[in-house]
Coordinates of C-alpha atoms in Angstrom, one line a residue:
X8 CA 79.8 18.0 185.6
X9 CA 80.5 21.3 186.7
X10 CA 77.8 22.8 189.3
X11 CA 77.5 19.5 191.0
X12 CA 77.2 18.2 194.7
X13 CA 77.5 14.6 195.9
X14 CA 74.6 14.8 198.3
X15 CA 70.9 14.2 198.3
X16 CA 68.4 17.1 199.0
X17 CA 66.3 16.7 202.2
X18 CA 63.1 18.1 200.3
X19 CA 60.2 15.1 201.5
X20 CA 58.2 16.7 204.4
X21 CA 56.7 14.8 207.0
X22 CA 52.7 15.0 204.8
X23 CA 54.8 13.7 201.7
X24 CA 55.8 10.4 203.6
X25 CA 53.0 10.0 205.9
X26 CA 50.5 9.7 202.5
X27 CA 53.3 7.8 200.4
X28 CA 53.4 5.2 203.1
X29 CA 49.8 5.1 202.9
X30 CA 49.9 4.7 199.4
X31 CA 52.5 2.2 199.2
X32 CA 50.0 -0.1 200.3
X33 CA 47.3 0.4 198.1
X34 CA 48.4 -1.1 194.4
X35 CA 46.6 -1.4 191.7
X36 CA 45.7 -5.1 193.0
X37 CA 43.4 -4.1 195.4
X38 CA 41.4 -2.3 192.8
X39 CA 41.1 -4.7 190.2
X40 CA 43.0 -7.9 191.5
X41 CA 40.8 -8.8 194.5
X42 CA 38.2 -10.5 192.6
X43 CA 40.6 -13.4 192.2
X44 CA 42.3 -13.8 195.9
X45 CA 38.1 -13.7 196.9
X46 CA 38.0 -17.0 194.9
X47 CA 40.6 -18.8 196.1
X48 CA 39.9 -18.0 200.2
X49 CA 36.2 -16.5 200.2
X50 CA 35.3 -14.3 203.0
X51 CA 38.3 -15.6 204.9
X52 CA 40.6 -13.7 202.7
X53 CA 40.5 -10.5 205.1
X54 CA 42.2 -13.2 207.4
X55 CA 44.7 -13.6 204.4
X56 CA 45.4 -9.9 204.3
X57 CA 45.3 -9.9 208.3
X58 CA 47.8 -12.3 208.7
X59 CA 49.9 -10.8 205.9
X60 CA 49.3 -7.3 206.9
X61 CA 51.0 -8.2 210.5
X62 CA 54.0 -9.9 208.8
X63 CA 54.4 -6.6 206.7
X64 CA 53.9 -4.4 210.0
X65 CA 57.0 -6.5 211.4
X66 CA 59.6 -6.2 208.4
X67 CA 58.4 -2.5 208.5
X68 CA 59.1 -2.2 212.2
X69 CA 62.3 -3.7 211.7
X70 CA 63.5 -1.9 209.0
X71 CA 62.6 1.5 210.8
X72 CA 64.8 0.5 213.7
X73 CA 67.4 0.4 211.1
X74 CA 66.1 3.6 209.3
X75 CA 65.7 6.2 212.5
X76 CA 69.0 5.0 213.9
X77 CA 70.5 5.5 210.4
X78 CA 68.6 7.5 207.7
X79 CA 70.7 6.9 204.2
X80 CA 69.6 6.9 200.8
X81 CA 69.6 3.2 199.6
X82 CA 67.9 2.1 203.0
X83 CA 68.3 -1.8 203.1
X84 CA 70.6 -2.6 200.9
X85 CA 73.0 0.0 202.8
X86 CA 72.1 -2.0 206.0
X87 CA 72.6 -5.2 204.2
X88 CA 76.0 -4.4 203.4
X89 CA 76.8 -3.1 206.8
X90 CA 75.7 -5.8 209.0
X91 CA 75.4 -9.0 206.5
X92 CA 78.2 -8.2 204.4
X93 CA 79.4 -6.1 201.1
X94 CA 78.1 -9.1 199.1
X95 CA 74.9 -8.8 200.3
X96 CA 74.4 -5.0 200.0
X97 CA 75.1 -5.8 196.6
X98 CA 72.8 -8.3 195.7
X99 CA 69.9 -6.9 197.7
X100 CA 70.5 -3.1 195.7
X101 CA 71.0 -4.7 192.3
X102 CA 67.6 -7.2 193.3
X103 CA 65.5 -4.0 194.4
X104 CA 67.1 -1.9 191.1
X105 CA 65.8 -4.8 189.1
X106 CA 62.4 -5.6 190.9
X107 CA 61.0 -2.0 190.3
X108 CA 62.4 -2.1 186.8
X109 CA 59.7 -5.0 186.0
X110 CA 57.1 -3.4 188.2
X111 CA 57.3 -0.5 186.4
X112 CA 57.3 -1.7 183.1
X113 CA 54.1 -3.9 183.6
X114 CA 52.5 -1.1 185.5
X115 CA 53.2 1.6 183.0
X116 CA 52.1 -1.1 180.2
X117 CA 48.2 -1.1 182.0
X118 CA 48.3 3.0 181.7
X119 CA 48.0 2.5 177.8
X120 CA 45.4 -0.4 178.2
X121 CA 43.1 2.5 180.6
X122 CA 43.6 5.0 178.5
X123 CA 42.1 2.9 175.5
X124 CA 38.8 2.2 177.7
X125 CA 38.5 5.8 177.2
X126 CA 40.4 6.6 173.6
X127 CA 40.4 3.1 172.0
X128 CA 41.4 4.5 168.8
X129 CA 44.9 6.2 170.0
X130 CA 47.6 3.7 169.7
X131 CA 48.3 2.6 173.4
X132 CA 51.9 3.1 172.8
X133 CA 51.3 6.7 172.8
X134 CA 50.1 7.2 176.4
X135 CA 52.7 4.5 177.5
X136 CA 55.3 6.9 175.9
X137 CA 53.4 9.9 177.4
X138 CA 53.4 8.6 180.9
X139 CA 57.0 7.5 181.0
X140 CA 58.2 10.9 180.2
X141 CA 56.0 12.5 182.3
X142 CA 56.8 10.3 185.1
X143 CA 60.7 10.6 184.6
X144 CA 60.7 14.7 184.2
X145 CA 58.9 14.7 187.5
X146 CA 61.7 12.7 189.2
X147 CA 64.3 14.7 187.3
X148 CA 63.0 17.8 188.5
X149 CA 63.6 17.4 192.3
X150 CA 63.0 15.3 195.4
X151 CA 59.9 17.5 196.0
X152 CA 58.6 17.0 192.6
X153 CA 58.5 13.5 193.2
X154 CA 56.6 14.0 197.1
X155 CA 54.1 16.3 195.7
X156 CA 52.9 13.9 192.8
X157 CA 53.1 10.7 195.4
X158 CA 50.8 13.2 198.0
X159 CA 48.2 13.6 195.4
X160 CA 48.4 10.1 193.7
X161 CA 47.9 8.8 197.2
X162 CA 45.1 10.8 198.0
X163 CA 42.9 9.8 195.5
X164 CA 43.4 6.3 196.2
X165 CA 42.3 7.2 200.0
X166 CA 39.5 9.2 199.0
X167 CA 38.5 6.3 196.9
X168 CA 38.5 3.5 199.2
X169 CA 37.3 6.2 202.8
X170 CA 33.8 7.3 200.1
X171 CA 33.3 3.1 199.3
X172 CA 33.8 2.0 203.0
X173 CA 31.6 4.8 204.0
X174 CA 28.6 4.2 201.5
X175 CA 29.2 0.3 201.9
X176 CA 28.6 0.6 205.6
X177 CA 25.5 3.0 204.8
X178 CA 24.2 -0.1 202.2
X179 CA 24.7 -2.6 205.0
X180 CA 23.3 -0.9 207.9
X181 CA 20.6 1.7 206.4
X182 CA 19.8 -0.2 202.9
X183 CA 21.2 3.0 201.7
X184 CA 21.5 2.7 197.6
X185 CA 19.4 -0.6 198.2
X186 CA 15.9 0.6 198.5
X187 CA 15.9 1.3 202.3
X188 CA 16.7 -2.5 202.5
X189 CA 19.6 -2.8 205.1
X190 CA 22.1 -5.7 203.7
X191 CA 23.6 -6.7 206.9
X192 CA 26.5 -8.9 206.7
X193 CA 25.3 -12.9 206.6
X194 CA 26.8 -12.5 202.6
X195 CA 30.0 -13.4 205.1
X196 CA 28.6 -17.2 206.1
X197 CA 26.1 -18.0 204.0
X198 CA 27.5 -19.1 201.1
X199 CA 29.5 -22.2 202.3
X200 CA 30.6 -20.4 205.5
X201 CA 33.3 -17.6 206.5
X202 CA 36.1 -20.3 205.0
X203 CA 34.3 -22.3 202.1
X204 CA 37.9 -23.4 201.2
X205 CA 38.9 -24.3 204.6
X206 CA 42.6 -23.3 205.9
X207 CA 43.7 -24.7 202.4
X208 CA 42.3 -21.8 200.8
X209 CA 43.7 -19.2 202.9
X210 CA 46.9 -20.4 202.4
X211 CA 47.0 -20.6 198.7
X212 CA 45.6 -16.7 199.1
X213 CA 48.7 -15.7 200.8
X214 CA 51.3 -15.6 198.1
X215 CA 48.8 -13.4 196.0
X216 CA 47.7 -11.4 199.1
X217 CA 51.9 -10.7 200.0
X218 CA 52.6 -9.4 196.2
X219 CA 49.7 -6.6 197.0
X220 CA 51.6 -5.0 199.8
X221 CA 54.9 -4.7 197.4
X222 CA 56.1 -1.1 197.6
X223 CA 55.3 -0.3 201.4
X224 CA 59.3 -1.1 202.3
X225 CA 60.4 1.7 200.0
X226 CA 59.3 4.0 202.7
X227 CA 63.4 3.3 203.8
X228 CA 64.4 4.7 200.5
X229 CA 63.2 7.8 201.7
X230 CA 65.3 8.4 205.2
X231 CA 67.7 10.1 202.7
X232 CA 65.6 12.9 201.5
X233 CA 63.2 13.2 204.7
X234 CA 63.7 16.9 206.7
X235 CA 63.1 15.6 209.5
X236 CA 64.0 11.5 209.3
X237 CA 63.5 10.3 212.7
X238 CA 60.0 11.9 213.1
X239 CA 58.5 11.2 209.6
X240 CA 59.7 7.6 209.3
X241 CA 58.8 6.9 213.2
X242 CA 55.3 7.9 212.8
X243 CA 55.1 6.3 209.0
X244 CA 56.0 3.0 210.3
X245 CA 54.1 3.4 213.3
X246 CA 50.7 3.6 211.1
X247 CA 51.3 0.9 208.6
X248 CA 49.7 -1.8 210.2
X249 CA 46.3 0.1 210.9
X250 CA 46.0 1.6 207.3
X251 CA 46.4 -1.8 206.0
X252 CA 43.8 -2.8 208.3
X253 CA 41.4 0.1 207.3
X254 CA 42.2 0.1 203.8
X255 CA 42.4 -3.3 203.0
X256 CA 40.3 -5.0 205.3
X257 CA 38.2 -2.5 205.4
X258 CA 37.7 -2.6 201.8
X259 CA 37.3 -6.2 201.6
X260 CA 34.5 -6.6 204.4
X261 CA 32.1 -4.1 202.8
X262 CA 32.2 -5.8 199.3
X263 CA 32.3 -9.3 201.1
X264 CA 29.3 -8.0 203.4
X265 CA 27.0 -6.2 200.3
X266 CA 27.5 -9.6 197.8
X267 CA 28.2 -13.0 198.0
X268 CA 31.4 -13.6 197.3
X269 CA 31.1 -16.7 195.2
X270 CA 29.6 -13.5 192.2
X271 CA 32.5 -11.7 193.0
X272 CA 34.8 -11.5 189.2
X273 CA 31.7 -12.2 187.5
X274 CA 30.5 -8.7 186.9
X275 CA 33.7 -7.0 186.7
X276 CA 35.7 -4.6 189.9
X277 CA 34.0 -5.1 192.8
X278 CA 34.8 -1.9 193.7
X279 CA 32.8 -0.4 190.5
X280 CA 30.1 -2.6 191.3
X281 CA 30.1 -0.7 194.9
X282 CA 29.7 2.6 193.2
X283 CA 27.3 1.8 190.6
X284 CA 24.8 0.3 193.7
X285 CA 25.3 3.3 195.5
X286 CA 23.6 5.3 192.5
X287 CA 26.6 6.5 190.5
X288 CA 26.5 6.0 187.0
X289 CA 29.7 7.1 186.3
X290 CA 31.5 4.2 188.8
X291 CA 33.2 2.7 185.8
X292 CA 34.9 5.8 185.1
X293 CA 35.8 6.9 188.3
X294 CA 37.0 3.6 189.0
X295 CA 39.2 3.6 185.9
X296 CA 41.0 6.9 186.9
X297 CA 41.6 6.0 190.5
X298 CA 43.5 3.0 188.9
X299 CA 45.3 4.9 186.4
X300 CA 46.4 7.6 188.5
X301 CA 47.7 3.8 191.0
X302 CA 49.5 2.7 187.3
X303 CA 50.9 6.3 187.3
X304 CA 52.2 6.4 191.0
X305 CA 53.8 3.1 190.8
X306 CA 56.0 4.1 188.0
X307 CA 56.2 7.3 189.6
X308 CA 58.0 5.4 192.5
X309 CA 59.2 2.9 190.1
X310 CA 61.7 5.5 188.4
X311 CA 62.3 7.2 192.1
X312 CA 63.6 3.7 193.9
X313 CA 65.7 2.8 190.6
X314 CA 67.3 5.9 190.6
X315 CA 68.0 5.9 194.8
X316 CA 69.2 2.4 194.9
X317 CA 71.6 2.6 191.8
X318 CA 72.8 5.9 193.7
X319 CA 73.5 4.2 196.7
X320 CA 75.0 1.2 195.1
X321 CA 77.8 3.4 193.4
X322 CA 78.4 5.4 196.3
X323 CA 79.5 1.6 197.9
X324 CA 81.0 1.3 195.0
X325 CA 79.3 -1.6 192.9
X326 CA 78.0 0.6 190.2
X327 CA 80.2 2.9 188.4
X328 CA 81.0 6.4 189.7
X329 CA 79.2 8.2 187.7
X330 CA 75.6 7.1 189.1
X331 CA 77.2 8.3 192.0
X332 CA 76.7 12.2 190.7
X333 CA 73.7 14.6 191.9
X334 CA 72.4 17.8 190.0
X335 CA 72.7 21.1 191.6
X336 CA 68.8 20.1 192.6
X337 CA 69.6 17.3 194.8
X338 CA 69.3 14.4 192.3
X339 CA 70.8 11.7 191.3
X340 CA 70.6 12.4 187.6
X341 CA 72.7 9.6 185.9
X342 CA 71.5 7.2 188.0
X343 CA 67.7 8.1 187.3
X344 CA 68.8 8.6 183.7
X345 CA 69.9 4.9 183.0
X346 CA 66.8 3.9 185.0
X347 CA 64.7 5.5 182.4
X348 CA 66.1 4.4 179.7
X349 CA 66.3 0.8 181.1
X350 CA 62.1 1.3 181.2
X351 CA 61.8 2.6 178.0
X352 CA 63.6 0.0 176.6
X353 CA 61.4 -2.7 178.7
X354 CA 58.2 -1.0 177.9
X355 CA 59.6 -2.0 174.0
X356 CA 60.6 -5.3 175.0
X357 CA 56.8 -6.1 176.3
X358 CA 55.4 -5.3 173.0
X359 CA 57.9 -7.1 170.8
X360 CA 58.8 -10.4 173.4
X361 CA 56.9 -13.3 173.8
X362 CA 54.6 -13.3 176.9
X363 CA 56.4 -16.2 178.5
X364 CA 59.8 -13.8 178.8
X365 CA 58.2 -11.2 180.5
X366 CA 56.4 -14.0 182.7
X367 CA 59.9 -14.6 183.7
X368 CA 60.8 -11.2 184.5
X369 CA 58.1 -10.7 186.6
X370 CA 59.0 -14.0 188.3
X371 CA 62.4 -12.8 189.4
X372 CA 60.7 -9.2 190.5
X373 CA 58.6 -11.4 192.6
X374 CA 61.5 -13.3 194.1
X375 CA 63.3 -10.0 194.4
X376 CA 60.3 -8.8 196.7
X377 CA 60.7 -11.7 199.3
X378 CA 64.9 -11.8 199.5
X379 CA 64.1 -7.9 200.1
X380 CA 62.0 -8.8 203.2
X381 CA 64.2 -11.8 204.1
X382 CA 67.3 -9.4 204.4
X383 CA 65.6 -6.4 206.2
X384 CA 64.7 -9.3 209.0
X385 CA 68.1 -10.7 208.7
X386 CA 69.8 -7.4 208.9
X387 CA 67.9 -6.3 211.4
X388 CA 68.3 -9.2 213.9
X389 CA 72.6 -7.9 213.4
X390 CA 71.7 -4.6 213.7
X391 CA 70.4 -5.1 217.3
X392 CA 74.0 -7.1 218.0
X393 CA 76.3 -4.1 217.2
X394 CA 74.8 -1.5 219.8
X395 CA 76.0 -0.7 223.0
X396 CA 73.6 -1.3 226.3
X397 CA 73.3 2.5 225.9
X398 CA 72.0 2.1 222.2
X399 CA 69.7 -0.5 222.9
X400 CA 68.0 1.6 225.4
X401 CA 67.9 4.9 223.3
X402 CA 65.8 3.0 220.9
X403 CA 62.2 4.4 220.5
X404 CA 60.5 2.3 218.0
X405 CA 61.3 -0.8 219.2
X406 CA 60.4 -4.3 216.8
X407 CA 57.8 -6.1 219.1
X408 CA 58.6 -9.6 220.5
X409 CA 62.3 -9.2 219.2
X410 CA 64.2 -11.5 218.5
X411 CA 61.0 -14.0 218.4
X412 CA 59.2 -11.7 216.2
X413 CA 61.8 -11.0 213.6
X414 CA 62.1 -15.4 213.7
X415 CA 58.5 -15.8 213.3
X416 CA 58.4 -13.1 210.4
X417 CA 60.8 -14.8 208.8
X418 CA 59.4 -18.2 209.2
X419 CA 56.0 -17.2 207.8
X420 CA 58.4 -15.7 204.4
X421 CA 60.0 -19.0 204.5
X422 CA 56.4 -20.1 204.4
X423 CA 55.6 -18.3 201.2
X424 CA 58.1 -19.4 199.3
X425 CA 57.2 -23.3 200.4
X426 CA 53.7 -21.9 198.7
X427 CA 55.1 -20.7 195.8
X428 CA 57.0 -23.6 195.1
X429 CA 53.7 -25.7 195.4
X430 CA 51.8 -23.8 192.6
X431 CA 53.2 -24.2 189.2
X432 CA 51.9 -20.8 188.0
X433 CA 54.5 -19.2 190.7
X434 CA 57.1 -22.2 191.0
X435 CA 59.0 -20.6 188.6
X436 CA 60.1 -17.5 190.0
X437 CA 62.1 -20.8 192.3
X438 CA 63.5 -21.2 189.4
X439 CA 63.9 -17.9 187.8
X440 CA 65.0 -16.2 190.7
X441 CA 67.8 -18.0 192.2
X442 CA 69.1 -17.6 188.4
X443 CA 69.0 -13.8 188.7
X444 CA 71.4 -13.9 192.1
X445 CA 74.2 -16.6 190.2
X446 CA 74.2 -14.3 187.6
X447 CA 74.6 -11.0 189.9
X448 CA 77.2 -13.0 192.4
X449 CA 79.2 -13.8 188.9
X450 CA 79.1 -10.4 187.7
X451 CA 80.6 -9.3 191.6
X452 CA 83.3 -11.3 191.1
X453 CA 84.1 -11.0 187.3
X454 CA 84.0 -7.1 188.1
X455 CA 86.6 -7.2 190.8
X456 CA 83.7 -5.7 193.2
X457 CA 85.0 -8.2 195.7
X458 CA 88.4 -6.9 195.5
X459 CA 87.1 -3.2 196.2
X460 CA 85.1 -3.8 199.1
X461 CA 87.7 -6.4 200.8
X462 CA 90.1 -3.4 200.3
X463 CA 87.0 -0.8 201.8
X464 CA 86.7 -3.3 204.5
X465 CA 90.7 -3.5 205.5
X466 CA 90.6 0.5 205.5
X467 CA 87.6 0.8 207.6
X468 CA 89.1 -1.4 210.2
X469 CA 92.7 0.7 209.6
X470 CA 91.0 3.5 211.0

């Protein structure tokens, strides 16, 4: 492919990747999945998302040590195979590659079903088809394509949730939108108190609560494409835990506060409810775009963190070379090409396949996301072993408590999966999941993949 470079353009700016960390953490689930967590933990679920928000702070912290030190395309699963081992690089890139590919699918699936709220007599096919090219010419384009879409995507999400909290806290202080009657905030006790589950109910929260901050670890994918790495990642990680803690919680304790929670899913989003009591008629509809342009964004990163991780994996050599290739523009076209395809192709498979297989598929995207954190912690922890006294000092963005932090992390994962195994609607990504990796460790060997990177390995050390 005459024209070509092998390397990645540096086109994200330092507003791109403070606003896509940002709205990494804000999924579709907040918007119209929060109803359910509510049930299952009551008020106490902002403890859910507090507790789960800190766990995500850590693996974030960790994996920007990793990230500053060593900004590269393909992020963890480069670091994986660096300090775990080539087999390990390999299963974490192919896990992530795969992980998106689901998300994405189901994600760009709900674009067609919002689109009908408003067209119900356009065949949802049509905007599924519609948004996948869209979403894939953007990425195709260049690097910068992609951050200005994620900016704007992000923003309304922000804008969103900063004009709810805002009028919420208006309602409960100044009865604003409620007749001059101030709300206050005993909604939070007084319907069988803060916990009306107990600890039992938080924890069966937390598995749900985790699966909403999926996405805010593909902020590493972008140390590869960042101008100026160090900078935008440092002050990206830096931020995560108080966004999740504005945005999330924040969210959370003024539709907790305003109604009871035990009506909460009853009368559809809370979040439209918010609106609508605040004297906007059009809350439905407002509330239906911000979570379409959500649907849009995750594919939009969907199709970006395929493309990067199937790059990186054939630059270490476990894909073949020619997702290794990048356009005169910086991108990885091949590599984003196959991803593409491998959507459009899913997005086909939903609408033909039995609900139960694509059950299935999620299940292992869902595994994918916790061996992801698992080997960012892991990684991490053998990261901090290879640097010199010298390195160790030069380190501005240290992980807190390390190395008790990263084992405490890692034991509330471990945690997780103890939950997920305990609820039969999740125990079979347990099942599912492990699966997927027998299958991806056969295919390393039956490759010869092992036989590549042992010979990499013997070179390296040749040197």
């Amino acid at each position: 492919m005459s024209g070509e470079q092998q390397t990645l353009h540096r086109g994200l700016e330092e507003r791109h990747i403070n606003l896509m960390a940002l709205g990494a953490t804000i999924g579709v689930g907040l918007f119209l999945g929060s109803a359910t967590a509510i049930k299952m933990a009551g008020p106490a679920i902002m403890l859910a998302y507090g507790i789960g928000g800190l766990a995500i702070f850590m693996i974030m912290r960790a994996l920007g040590e990793m990230a500053i030190h060593n900004p590269v395309a393909g992020s963890f699963s480069r670091y994986a195979q660096d300090y775990l081992g080539p087999l390990a690089g390999y299963l974490t890139g192919w896990n992530y590659w795969f992980l998106w590919l689901v998300t994405c699918m189901a994600e760009i699936t709900a674009v067609g079903v919002y689109m009908g709220i408003w067209f119900p007599d356009v065949p949802s096919w049509y905007w599924v088809l519609a948004a996948m090219l869209a979403m894939g010419g953007v990425n195709l384009i260049a690097v910068k394509a992609y951050g200005e879409f994620e900016f704007w995507f992000a923003l309304i999400k922000i804008v969103t949730i900063v004009l709810m909290i805002a009028g919420g806290f208006a309602m409960i202080a100044f009865g604003f939108g409620n007749h001059g009657v101030a709300t206050g905030i005993s909604n939070l006790w007084a319907h069988g108190g803060f916990m009306p589950h107990g600890f039992t109910g938080v924890l069966m929260s937390l598995q749900m609560v985790m699966f909403a901050y999926l996405g805010v670890e593909m902020l590493g994918l972008t140390a590869g494409e960042a101008k100026n790495p160090k900078k935008a990642l440092a002050r990206a990680v830096d931020s995560v835990f108080w966004r999740i803690l504005i945005f999330y919680i924040g969210a959370l304790f003024v539709i907790l506060a305003i109604y009871p929670w035990n009506e909460l899913g009853t009368r559809g989003s809370p979040f439209v409810m918010t609106f609508q009591s605040l004297g906007i008629p059009a809350a439905a509809g407002i509330i239906n775009f911000v979570v379409l342009t959500a649907a849009l964004s995750s594919c939009n990163s969907g199709i970006y963190s395929t493309g990067r991780m199937l790059f990186n994996l054939a630059e270490q050599k476990q894909a073949l070379p020619l997702f290794a290739r990048v356009s005169k523009n910086g991108v990885p076209m091949p590599a984003l090409l196959l991803s593409i395809a491998a959507l459009l192709v899913g997005v086909l498979l939903n609408y033909l396949a039995p609900k139960e297989v694509f059950t299935w598929l999620t299940a292992i995207s869902t595994f994918g996301a916790v061996w992801t954190w698992l080997i960012i912690l892991l990684a991490q922890l053998r990261f901090r072993r290879t640097l010199s006294p010298a390195q160790l000092a030069a380190i501005s963005h240290r992980m807190p408590l390390w190395p008790y932090g990263s084992y405490l992390t890692l034991g509330f994962l471990a945690l997780v999966i103890g939950l997920m195994a305990y609820f039969p609607d999740t125990r079979v990504a347990l099942m599912v999941g492990p699966g997927w990796l027998v299958f991806l460790v056969a295919a390393y060997y039956l490759l010869g993949y092992h036989k590549r990177d042992a010979a990499g390995q013997l070179a390296r050390q040749g040197r």
